[in-house]
PDB file of C-alpha atoms in Angstrom:
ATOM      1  CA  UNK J   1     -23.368  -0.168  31.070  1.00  0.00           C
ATOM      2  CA  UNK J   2     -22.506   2.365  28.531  1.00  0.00           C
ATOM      3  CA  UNK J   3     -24.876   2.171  25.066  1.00  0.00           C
ATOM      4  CA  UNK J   4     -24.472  -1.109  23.624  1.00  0.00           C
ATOM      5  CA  UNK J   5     -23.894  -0.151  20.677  1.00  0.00           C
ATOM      6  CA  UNK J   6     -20.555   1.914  21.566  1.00  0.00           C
ATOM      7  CA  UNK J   7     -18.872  -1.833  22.056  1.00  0.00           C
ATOM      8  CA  UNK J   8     -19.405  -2.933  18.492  1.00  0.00           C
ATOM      9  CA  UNK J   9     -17.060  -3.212  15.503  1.00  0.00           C
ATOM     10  CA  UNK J  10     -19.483  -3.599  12.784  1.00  0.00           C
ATOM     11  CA  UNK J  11     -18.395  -6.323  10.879  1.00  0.00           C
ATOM     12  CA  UNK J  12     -18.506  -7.752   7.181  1.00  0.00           C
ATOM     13  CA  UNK J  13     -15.526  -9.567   5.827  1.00  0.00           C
ATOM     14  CA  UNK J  14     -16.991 -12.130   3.904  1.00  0.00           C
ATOM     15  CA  UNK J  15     -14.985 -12.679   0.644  1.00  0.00           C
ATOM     16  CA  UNK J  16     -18.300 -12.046  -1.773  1.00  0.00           C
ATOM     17  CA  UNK J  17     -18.630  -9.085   0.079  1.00  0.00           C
ATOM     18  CA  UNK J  18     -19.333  -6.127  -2.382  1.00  0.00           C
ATOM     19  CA  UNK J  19     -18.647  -2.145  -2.938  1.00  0.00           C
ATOM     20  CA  UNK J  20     -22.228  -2.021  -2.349  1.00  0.00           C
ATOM     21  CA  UNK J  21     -21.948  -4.214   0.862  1.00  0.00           C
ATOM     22  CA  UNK J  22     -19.698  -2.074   2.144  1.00  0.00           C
ATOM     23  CA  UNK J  23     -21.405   1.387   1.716  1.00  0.00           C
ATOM     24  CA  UNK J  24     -24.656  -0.278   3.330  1.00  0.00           C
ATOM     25  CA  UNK J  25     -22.018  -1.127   6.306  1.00  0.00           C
ATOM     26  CA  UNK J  26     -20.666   2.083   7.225  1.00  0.00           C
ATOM     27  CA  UNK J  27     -24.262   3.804   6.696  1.00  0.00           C
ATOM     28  CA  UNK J  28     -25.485   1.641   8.985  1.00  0.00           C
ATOM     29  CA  UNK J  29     -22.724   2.303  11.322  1.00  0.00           C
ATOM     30  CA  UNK J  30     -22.833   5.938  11.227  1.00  0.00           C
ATOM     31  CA  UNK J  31     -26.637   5.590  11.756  1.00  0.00           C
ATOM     32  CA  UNK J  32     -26.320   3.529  14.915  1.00  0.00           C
ATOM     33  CA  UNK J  33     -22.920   5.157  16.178  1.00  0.00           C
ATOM     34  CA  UNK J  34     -21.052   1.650  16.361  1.00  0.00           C
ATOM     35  CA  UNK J  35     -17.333   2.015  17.740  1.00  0.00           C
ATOM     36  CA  UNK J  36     -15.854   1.180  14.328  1.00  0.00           C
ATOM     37  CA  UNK J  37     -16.797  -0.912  11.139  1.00  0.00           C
ATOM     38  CA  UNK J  38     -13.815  -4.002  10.621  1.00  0.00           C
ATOM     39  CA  UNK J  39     -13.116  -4.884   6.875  1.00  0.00           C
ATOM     40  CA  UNK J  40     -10.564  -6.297   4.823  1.00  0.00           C
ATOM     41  CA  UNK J  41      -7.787  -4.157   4.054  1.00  0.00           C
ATOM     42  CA  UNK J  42      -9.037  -3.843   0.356  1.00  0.00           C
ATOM     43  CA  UNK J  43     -12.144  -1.322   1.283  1.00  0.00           C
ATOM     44  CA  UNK J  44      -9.892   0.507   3.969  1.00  0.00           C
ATOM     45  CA  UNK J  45     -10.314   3.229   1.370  1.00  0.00           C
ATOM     46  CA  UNK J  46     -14.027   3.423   0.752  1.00  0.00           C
ATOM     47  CA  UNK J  47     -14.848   2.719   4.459  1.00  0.00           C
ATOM     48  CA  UNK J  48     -12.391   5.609   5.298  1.00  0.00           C
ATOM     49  CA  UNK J  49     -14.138   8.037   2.664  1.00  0.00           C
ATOM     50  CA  UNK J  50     -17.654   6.666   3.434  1.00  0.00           C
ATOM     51  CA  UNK J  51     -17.382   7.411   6.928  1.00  0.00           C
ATOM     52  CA  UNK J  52     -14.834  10.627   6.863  1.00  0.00           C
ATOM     53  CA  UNK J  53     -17.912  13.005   8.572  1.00  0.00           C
ATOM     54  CA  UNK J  54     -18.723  10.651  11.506  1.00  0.00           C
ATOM     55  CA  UNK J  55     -17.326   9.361  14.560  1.00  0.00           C
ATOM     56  CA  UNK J  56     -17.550   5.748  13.814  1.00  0.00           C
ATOM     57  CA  UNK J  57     -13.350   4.363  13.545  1.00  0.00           C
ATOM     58  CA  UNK J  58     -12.409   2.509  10.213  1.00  0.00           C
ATOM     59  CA  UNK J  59     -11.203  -1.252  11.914  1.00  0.00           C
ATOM     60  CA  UNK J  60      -9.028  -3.554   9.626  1.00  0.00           C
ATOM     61  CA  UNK J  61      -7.913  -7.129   9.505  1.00  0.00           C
ATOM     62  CA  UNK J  62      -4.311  -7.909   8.850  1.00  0.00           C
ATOM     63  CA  UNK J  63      -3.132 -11.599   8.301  1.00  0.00           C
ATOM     64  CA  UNK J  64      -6.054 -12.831   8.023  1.00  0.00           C
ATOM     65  CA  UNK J  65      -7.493 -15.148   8.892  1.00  0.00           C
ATOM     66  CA  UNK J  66      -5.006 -17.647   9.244  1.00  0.00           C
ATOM     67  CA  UNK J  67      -1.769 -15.402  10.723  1.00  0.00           C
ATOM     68  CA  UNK J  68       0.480 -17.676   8.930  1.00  0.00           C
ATOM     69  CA  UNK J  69       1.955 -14.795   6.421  1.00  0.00           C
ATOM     70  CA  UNK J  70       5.556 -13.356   6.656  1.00  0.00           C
ATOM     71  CA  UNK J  71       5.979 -11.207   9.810  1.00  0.00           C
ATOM     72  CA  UNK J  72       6.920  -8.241   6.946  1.00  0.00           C
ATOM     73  CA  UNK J  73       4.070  -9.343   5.247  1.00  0.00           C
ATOM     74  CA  UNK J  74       1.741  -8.254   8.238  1.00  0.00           C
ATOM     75  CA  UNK J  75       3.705  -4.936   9.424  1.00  0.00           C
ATOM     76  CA  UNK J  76       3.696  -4.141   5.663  1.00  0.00           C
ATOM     77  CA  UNK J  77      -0.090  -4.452   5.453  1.00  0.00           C
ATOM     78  CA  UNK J  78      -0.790  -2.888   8.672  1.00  0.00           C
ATOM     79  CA  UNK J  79       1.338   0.535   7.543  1.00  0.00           C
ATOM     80  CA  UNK J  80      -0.314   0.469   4.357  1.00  0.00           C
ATOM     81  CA  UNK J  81      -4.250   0.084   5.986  1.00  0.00           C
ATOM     82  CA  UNK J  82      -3.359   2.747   8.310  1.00  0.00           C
ATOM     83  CA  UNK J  83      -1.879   4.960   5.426  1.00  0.00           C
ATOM     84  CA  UNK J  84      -5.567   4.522   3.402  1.00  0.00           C
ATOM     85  CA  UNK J  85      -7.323   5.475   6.534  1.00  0.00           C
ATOM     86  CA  UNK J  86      -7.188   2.381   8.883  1.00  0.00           C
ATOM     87  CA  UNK J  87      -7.686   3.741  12.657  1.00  0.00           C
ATOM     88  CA  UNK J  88      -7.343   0.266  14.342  1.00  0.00           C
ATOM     89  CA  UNK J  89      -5.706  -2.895  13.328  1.00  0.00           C
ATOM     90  CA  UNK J  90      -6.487  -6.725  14.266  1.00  0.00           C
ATOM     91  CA  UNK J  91      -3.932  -8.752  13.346  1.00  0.00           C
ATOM     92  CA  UNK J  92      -3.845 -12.853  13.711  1.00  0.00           C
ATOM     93  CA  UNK J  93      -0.917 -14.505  15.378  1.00  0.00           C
ATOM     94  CA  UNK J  94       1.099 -17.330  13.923  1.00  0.00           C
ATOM     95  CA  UNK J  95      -0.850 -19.870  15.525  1.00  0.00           C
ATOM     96  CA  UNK J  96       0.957 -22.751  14.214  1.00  0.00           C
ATOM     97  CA  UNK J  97       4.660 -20.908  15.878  1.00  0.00           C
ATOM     98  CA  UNK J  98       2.770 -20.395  18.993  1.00  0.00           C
ATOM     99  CA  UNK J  99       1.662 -24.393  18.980  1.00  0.00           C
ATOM    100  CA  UNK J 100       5.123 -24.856  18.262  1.00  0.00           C
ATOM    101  CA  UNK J 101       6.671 -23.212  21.326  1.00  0.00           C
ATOM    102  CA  UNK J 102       8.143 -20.599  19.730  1.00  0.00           C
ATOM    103  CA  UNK J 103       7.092 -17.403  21.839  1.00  0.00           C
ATOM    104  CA  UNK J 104       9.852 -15.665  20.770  1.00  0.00           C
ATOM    105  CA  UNK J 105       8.719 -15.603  17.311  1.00  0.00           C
ATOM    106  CA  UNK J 106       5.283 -14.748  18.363  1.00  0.00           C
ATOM    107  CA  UNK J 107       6.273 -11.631  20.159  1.00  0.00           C
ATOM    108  CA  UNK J 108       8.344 -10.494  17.596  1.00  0.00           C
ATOM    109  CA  UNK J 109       5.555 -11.155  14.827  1.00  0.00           C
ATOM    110  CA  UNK J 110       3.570  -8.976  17.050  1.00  0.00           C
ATOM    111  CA  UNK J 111       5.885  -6.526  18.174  1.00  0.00           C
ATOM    112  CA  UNK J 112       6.444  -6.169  14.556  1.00  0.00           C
ATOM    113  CA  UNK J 113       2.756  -5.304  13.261  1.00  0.00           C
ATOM    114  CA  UNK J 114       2.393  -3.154  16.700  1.00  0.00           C
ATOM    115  CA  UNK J 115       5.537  -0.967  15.566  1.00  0.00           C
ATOM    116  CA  UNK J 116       3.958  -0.755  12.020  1.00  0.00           C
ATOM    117  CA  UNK J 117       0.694   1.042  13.416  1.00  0.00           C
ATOM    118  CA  UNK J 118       2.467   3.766  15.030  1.00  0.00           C
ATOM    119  CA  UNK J 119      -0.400   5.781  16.961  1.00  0.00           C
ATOM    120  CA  UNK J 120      -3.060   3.401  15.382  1.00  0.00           C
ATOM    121  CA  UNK J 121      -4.671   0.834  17.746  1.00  0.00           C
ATOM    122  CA  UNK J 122      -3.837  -2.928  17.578  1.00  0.00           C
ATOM    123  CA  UNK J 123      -6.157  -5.497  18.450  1.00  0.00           C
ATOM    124  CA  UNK J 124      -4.017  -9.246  18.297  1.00  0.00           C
ATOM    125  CA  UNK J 125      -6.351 -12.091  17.765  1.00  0.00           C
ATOM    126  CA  UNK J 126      -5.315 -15.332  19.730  1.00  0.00           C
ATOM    127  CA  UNK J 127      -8.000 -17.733  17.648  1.00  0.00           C
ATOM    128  CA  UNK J 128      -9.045 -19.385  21.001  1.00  0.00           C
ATOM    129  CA  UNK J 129     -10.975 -22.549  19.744  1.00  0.00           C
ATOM    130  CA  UNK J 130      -7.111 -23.627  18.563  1.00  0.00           C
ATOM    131  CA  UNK J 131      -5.176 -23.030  21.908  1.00  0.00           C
ATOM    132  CA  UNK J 132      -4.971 -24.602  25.066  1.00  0.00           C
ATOM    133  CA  UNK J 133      -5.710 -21.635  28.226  1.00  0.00           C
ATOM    134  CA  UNK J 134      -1.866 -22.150  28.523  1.00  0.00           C
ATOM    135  CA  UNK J 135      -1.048 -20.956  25.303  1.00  0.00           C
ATOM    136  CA  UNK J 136      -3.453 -18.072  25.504  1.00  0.00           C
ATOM    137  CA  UNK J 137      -2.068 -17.169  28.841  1.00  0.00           C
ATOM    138  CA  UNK J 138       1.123 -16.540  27.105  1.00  0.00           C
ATOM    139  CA  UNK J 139       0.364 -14.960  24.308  1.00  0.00           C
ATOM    140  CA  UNK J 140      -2.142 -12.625  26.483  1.00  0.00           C
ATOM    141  CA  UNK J 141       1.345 -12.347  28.668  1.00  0.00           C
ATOM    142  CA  UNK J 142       3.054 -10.752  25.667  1.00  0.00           C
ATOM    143  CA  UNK J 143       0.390  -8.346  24.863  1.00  0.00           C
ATOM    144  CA  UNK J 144       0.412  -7.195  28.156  1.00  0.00           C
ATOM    145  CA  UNK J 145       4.159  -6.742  28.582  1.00  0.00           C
ATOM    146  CA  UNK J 146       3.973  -4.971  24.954  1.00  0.00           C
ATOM    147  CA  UNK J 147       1.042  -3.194  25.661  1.00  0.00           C
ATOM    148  CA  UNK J 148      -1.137  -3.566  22.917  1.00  0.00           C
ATOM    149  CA  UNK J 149      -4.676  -2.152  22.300  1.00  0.00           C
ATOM    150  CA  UNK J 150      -6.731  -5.414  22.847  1.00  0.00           C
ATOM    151  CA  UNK J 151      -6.548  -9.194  22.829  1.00  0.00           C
ATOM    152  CA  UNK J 152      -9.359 -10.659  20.723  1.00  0.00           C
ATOM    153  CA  UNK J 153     -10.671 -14.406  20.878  1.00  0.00           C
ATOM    154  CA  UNK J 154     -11.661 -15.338  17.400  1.00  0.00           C
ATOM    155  CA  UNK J 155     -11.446 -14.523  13.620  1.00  0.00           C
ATOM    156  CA  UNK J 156     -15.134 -16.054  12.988  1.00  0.00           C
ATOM    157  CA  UNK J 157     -13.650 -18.375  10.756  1.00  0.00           C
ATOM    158  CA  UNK J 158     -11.995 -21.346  12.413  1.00  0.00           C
ATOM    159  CA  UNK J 159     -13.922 -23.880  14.557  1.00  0.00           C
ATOM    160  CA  UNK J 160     -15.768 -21.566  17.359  1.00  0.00           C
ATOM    161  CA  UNK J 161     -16.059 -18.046  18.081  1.00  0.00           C
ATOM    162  CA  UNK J 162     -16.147 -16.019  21.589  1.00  0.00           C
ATOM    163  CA  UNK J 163     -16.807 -17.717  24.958  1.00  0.00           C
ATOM    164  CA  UNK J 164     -17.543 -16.347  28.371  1.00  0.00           C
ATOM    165  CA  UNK J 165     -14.661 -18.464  29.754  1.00  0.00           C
ATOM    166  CA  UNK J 166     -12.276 -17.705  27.445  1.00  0.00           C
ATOM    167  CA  UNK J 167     -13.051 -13.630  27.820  1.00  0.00           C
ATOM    168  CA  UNK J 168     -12.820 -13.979  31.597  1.00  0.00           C
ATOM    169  CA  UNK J 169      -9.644 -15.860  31.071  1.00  0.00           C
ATOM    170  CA  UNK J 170      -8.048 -12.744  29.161  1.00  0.00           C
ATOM    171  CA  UNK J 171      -9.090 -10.593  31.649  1.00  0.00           C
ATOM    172  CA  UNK J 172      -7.869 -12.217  34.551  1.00  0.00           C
ATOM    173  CA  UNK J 173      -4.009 -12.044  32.552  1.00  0.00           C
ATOM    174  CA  UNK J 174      -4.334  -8.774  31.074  1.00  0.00           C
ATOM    175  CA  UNK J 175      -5.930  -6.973  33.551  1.00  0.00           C
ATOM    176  CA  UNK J 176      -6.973  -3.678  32.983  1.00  0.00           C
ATOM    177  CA  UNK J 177      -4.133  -2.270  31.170  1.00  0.00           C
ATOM    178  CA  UNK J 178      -5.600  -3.579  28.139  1.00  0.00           C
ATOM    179  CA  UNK J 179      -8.921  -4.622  26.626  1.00  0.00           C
ATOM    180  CA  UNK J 180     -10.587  -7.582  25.553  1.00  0.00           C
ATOM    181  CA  UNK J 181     -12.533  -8.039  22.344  1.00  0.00           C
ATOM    182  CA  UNK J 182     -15.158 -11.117  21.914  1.00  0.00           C
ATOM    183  CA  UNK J 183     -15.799 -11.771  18.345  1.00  0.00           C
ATOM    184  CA  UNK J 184     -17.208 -14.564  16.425  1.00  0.00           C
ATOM    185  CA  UNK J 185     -20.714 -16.066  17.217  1.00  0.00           C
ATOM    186  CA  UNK J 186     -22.306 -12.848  18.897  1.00  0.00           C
ATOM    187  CA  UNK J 187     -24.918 -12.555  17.298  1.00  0.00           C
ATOM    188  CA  UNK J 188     -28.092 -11.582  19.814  1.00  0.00           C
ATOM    189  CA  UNK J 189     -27.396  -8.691  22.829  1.00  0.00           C
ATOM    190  CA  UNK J 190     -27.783 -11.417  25.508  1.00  0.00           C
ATOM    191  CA  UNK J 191     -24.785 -13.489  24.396  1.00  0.00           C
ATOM    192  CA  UNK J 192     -23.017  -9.133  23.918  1.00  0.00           C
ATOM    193  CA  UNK J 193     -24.000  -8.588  27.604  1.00  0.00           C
ATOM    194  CA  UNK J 194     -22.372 -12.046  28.674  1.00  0.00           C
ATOM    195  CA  UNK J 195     -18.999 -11.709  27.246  1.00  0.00           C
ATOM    196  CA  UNK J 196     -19.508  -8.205  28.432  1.00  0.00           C
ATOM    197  CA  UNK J 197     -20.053  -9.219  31.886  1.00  0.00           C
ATOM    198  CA  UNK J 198     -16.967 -11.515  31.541  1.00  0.00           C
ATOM    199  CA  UNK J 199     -14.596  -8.767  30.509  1.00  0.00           C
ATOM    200  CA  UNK J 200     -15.220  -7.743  27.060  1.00  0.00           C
ATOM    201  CA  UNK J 201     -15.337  -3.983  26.334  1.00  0.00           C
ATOM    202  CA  UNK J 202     -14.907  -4.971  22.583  1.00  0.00           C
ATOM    203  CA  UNK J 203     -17.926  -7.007  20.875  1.00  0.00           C
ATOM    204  CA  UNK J 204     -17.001  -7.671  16.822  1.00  0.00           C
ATOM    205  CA  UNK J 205     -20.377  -8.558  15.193  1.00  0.00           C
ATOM    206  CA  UNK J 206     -22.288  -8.544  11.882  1.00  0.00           C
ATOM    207  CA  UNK J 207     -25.317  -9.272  13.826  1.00  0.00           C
ATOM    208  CA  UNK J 208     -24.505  -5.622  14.915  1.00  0.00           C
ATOM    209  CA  UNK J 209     -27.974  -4.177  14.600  1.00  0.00           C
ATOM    210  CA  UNK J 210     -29.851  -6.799  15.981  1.00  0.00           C
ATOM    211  CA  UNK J 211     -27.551  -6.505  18.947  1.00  0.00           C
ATOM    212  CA  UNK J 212     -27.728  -3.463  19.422  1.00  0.00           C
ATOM    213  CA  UNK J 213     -31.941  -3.340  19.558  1.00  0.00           C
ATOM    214  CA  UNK J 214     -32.178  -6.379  21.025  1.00  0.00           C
ATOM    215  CA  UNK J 215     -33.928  -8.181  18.246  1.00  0.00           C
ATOM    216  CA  UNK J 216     -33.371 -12.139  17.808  1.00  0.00           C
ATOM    217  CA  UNK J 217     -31.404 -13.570  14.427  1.00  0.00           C
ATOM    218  CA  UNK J 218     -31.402 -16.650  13.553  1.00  0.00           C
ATOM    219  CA  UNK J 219     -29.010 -16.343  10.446  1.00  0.00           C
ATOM    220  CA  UNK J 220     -24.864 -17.604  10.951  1.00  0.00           C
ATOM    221  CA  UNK J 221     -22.512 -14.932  10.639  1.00  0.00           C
ATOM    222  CA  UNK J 222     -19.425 -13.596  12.275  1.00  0.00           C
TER     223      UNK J 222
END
């Protein structure tokens, strides 16, 4: 297994979340190489300056957290976080279309946002604790056949975060064209190895450091 630390997006999108917050975040990023720090579109631009002289990625969130925004809404934000200095892009799928049966309009809504980031990567989050393994076999189906950057399990804000079955669930559809981000409730490196085990090669924490060293935390978080 590669460093640990080279599968974390370093996380902090709490809505108190301050400039201050923020600077500590990508410092702490740089320090411990994490693959990117993920933040609200609205400190795109200070993450992007605070970490312009390291190789740690600037991550976004776009629709977020509930997907339920305009399709133009999302592709509009997306162009405009990649603009500021937005590498990578995880955007939130209708969920309530999706429970609807309307795929169609979930693979346009995506195709949509993944048009909008041009060469930037897109990670879609399925929010897993909503779906049946039906529904996220067919929206994993559509980011295979579009060929997106990632699938990802969880905003951290609904009703659960990552699980190993889930994970090894969007593996087995996506193969390895694509990859797999666990986020939400990894928060120690045992739970990081698991979901690495069963197919991550994405882990979004705020726990990040802890992870990372192997240290316990007992605090909630994404």
């Amino acid at each position: 297994m590669k460093n640990l630390a080279q599968y974390i997006d370093h996380t902090l999108l709490a809505a108190n979340a301050t400039v201050s917050d923020i600077k500590q975040l990508c410092a702490e990023a740089a320090e411990h190489h994490f693959a990117s720090v993920c933040v609200n579109t609205g400190y795109v631009p200070l993450a992007s300056e605070s970490l312009k002289n390291s190789d740690v990625k600037v991550c976004c969130v776009v629709g977020f957290p509930l997907g339920a925004c305009l399709t133009e809404a999302k592709a509009f934000e997306a162009a405009e976080a990649i603009r500021r200095g937005a590498d990578e892009v995880d955007m939130v799928i209708n969920i309530g279309m999706l429970k609807s049966g309307d795929l169609e309009f979930v693979r346009k809504d995506i195709e949509a946002v993944f048009a909008a980031c041009g060469n930037a990567t897109l990670k879609v989050i399925l929010e897993n604790c909503l779906l049946t393994d039906e529904e996220i076999t067919q929206v994993c189906e559509i980011c295979r056949t579009l060929k997106v950057g990632f699938v990802k399990t969880s905003t951290g804000f609904s009703t659960m975060g990552a699980t190993e079955h889930h994970v090894a669930l969007m593996r087995k559809v996506v193969g390895d064209e694509i990859g797999v981000k666990a986020s939400g409730g990894v928060r120690d490196r045992e739970t990081a190895e698991k979901m690495i085990k069963a197919g991550a090669n994405r882990i979004g924490a705020s726990a990040s450091i802890a992870i990372a060293s192997g240290e316990n935390v007992t605090s909630s978080g994404y």
